[in-house]
Short mmCIF file of C-alpha atoms in Angstrom, two decimals:
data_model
loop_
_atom_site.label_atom_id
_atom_site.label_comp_id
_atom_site.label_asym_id
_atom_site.label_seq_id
_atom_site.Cartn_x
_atom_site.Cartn_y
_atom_site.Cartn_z
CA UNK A 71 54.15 14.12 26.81
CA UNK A 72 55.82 11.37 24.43
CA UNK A 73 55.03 7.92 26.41
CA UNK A 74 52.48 6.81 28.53
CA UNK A 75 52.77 2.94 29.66
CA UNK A 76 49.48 1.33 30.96
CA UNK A 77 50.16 -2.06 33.41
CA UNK A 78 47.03 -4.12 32.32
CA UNK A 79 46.15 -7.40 34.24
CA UNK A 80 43.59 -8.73 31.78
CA UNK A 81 40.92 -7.80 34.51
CA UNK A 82 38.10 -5.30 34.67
CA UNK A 83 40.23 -2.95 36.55
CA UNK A 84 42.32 -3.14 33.89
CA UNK A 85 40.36 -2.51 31.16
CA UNK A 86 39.42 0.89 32.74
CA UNK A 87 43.26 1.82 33.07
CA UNK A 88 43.54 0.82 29.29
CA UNK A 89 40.44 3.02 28.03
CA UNK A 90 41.63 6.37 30.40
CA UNK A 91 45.70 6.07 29.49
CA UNK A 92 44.15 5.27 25.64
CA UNK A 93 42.08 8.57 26.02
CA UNK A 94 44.87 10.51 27.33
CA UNK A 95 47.27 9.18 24.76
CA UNK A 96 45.09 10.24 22.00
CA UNK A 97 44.59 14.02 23.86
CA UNK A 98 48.17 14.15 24.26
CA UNK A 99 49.51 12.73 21.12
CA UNK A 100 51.45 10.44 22.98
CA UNK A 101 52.41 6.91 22.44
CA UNK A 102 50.81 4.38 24.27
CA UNK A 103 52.80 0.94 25.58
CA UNK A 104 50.58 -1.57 26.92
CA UNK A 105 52.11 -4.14 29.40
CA UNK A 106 51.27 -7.21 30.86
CA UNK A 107 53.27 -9.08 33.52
CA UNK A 108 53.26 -12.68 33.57
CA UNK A 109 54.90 -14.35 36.78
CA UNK A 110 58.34 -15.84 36.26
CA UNK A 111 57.59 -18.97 38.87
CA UNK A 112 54.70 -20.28 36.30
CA UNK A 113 55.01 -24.01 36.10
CA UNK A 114 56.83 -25.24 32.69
CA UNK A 115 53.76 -26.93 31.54
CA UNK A 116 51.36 -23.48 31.88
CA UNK A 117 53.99 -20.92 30.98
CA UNK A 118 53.48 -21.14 27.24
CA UNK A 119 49.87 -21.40 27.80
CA UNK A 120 49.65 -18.43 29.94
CA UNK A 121 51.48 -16.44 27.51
CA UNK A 122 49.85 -17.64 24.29
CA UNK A 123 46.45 -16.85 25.75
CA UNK A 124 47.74 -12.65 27.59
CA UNK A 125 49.62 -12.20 23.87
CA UNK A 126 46.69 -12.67 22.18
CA UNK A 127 44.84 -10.42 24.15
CA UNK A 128 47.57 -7.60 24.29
CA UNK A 129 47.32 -8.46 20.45
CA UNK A 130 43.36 -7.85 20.48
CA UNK A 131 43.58 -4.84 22.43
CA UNK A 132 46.34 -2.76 21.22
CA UNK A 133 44.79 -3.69 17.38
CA UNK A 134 41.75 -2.10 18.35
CA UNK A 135 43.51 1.36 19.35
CA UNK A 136 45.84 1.12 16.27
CA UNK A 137 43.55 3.39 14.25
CA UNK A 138 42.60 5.80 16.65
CA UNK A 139 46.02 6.43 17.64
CA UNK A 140 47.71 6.65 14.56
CA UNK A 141 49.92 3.68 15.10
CA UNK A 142 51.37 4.91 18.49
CA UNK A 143 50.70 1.98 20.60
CA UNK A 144 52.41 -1.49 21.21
CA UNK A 145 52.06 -4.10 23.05
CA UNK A 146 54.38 -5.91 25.77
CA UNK A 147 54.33 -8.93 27.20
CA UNK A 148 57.29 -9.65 29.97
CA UNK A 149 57.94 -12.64 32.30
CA UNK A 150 58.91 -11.12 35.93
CA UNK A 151 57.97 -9.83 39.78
CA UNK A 152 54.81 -8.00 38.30
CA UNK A 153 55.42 -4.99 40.87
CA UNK A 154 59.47 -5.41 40.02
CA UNK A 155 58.49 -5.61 35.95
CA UNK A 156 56.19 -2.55 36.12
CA UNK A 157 58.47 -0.34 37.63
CA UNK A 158 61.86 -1.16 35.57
CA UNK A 159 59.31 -0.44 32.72
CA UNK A 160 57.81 2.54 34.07
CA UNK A 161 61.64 4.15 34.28
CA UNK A 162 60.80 4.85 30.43
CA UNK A 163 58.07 6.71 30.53
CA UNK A 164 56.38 9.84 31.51
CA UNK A 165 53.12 8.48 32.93
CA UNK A 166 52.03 5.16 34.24
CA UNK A 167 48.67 4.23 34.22
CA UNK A 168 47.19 1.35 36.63
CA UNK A 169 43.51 0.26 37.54
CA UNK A 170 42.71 0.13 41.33
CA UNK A 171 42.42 -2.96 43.33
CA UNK A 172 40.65 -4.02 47.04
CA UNK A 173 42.97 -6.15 48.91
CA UNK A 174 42.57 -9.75 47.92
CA UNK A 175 43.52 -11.42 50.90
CA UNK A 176 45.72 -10.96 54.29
CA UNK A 177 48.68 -11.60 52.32
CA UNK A 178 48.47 -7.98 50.39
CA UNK A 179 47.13 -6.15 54.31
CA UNK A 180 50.87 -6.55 54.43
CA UNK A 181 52.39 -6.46 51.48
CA UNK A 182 50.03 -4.01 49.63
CA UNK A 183 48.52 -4.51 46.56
CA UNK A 184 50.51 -4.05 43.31
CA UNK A 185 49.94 -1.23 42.77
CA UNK A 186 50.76 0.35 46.17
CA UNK A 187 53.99 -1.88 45.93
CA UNK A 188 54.80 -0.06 42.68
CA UNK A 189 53.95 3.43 44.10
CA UNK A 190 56.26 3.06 47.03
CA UNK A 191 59.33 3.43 44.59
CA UNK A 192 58.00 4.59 41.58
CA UNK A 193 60.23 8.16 40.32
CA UNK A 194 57.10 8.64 37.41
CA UNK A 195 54.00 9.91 38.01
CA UNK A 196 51.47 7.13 38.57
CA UNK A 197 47.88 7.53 37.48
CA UNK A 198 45.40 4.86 39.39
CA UNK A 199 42.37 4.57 37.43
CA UNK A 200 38.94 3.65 39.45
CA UNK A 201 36.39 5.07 37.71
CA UNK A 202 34.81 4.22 34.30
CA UNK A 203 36.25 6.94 32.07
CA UNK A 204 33.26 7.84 29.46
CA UNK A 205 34.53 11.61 28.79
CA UNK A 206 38.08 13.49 29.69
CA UNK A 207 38.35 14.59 33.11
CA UNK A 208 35.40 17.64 34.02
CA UNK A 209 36.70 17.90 37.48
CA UNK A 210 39.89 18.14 39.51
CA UNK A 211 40.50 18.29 43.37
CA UNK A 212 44.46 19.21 44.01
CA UNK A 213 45.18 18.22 47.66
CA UNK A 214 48.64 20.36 48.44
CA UNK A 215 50.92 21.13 51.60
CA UNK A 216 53.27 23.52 49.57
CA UNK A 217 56.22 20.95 48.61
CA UNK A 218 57.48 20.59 45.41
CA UNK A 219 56.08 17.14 44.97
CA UNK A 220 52.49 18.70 45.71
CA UNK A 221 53.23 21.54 43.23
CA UNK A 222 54.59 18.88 40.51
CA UNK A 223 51.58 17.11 41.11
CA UNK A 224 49.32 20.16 40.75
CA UNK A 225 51.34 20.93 37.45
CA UNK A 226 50.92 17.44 36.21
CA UNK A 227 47.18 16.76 36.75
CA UNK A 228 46.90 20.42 35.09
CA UNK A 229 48.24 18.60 31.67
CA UNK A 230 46.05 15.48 32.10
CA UNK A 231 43.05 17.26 32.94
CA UNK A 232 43.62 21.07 30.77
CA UNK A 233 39.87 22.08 31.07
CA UNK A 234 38.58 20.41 34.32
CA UNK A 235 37.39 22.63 36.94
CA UNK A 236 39.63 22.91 39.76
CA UNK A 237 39.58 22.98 43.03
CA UNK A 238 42.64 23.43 45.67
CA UNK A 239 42.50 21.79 49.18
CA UNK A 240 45.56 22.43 52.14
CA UNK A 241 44.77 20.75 55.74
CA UNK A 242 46.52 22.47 58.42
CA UNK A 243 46.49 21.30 62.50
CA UNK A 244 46.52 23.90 65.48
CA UNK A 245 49.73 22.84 66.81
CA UNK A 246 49.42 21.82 71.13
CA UNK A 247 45.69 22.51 69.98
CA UNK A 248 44.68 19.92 73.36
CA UNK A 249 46.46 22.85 75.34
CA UNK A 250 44.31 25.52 74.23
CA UNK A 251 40.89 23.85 75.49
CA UNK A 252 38.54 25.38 78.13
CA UNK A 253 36.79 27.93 78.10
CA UNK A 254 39.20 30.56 79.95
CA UNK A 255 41.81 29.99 76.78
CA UNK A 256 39.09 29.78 74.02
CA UNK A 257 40.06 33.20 72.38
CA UNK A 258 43.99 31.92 71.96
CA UNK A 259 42.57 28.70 70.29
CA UNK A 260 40.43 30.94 67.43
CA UNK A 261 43.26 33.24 67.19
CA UNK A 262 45.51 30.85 66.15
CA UNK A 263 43.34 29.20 64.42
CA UNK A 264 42.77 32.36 62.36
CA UNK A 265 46.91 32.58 62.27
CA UNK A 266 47.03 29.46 60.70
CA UNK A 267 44.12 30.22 58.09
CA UNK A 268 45.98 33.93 57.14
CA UNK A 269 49.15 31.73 56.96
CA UNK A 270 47.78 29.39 54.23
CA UNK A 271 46.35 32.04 52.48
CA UNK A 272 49.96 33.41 51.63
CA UNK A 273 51.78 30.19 51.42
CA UNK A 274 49.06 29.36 48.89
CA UNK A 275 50.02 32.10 47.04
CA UNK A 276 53.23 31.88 47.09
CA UNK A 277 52.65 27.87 45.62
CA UNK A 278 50.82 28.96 42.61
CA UNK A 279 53.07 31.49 41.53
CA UNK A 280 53.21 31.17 37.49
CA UNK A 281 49.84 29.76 37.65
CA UNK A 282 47.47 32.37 38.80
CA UNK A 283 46.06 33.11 35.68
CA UNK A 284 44.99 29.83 34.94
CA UNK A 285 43.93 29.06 38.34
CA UNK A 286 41.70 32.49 38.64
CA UNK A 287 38.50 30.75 38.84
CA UNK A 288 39.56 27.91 41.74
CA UNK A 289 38.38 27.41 44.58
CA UNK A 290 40.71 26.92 47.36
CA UNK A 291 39.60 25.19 50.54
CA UNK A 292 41.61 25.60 53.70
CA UNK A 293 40.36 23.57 56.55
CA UNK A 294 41.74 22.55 60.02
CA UNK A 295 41.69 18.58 59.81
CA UNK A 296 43.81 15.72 59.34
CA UNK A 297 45.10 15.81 55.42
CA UNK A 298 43.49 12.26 54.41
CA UNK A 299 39.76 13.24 56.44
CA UNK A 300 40.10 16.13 54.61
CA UNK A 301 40.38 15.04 51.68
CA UNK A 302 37.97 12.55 51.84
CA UNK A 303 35.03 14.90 53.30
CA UNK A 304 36.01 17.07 50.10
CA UNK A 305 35.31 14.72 47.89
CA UNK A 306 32.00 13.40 49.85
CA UNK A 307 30.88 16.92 49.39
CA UNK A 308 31.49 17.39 45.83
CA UNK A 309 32.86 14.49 44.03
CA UNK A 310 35.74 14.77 41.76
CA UNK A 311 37.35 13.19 38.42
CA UNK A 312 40.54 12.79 39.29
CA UNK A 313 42.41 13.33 42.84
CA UNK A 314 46.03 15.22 42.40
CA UNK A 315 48.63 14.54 45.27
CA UNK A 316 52.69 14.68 45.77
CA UNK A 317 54.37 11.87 47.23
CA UNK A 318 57.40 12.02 49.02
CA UNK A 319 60.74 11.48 47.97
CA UNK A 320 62.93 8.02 48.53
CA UNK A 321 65.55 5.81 46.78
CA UNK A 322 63.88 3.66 43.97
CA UNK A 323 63.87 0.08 45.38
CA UNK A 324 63.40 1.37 49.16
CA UNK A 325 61.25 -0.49 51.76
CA UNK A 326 59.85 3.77 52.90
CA UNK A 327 56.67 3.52 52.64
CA UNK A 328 54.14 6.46 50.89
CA UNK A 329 53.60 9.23 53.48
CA UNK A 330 50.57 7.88 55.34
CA UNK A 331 47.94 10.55 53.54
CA UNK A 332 49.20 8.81 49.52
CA UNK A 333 49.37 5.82 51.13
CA UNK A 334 45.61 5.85 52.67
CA UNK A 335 44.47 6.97 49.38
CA UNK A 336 46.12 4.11 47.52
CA UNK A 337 44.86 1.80 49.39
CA UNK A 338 41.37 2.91 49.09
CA UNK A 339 40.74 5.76 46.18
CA UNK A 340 37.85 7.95 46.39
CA UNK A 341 38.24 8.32 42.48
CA UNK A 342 41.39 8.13 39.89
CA UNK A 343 43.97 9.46 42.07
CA UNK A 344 47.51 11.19 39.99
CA UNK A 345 50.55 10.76 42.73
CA UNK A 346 53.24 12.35 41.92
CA UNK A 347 56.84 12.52 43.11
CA UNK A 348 59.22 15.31 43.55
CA UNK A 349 61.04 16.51 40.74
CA UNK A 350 64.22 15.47 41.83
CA UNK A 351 65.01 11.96 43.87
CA UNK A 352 65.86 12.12 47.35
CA UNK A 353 70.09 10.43 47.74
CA UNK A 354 69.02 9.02 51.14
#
């Protein structure tokens, strides 16, 4: 990996993003770009203000990683549609890093937060950061349904996170499973239930082929659920560092939103959360 780019807001949130994508720059031997959007409809009379005061502490904080990352990290100030900014800039790199946010107000139950605006277009992999990263990730859960974006995911949180123990999770529904109720038809519901199960088993298979080797000692977790409940129990159970899942694939710029299971994650992250897109970009 040669760039990682890190959208700071100044904020607590975003001082966590800086310290993980800092940590996995210096793992990595990547270089680091550090970028701050300032809004383009600023009055005249605060504009110069505004950006005196963010360059100074873009300047403060990139001077402080100087050192530890052998010069391979800058800083970048830019005037723009923060969401708009980040993603033009995030065309450039191999990994963006942002810090999680809670709704702010009814405007953004709409509209999403920033960083779910970005991650409805985004083509690189986008890192959210909610937890305080003190040490390199110990711990990964890879949610997968078997697409390329979920393997490309896998593959990529595999590179952030090279010695974390893993775990693999795939959700699966009994299809017309409402049909199958009562007692007279409860041996067709277990059996395919059990169908479904075996299934997984050798679609899982099939998804980590080139990986098995590394992935010898994983768990995997099949479980008949809705993907984001899953997910979420999971995690409840035994809490993870970091949260792998694909996205689905869309023109850049589109108005699609996230399938619903990234999406509900986004919104609300159990814990840093890598979404990652197919590795190719849908021409619809």
């Amino acid at each position: 990996m040669e760039r990682i780019l890190v959208a700071t807001d100044l904020t607590a949130q975003g001082a966590r993003a800086l310290r993980r994508a800092a940590m996995l720059a210096e793992a990595l031997g990547a270089g680091l770009e550090v970028l701050h959007v300032l809004r383009d409809d600023l009055p005249d009379d605060l504009r110069a203000e505004f950006e005196r005061a963010a360059g100074g502490r873009l300047a403060t904080e990139v001077a402080a990683l100087h050192a530890r990352l052998n010069g391979r990290v800058r800083s970048r100030l830019e005037f723009g549609t923060p969401w708009m900014t980040i993603l033009d800039a995030a065309a450039e790199a191999e990994l963006l890093v942002m810090g999680a946010h809670r709704h702010a107000g009814i405007a953004e139950l709409f509209r999403g937060t920033t960083v779910e605006r970005v991650a409805k277009a985004c083509d690189t992999p986008l890192l959210v950061v909610r937890g305080d990263p003190v040490r390199p990730y110990g711990s990964l859960l890879a949610a997968t349904d078997f697409s390329l974006a979920a393997r490309a995911a896998l593959e990529a949180a595999l590179r952030l996170a090279p010695n974390a123990t893993t775990r693999l999770l795939h959700a699966y529904s009994v299809p017309f499973r409402f049909l199958l109720g009562g007692e007279s038809r409860r041996s067709l519901l277990h059996a395919e239930r059990r169908r479904q199960h075996e299934t997984a088993e050798t679609d899982m298979a099939t998804f980590l082929g080139g990986l098995e080797t590394r992935l010898a000692g994983a768990e995997r977790i099949f479980v008949e659920d809705a993907p984001e409940a899953a997910i979420r129990r999971a995690l409840a159970i035994a809490p993870a560092d970091l949260l792998a899942v694909g996205t689905h694939a869309r023109p850049r710029l589109s108005e699609a939103l996230l399938g619903s299971v990234a999406r509900g994650l986004m919104a609300d992250p159990p814990c840093d959360l890598l979404a990652v897109p197919p590795p190719f970009r849908s021409a619809g």
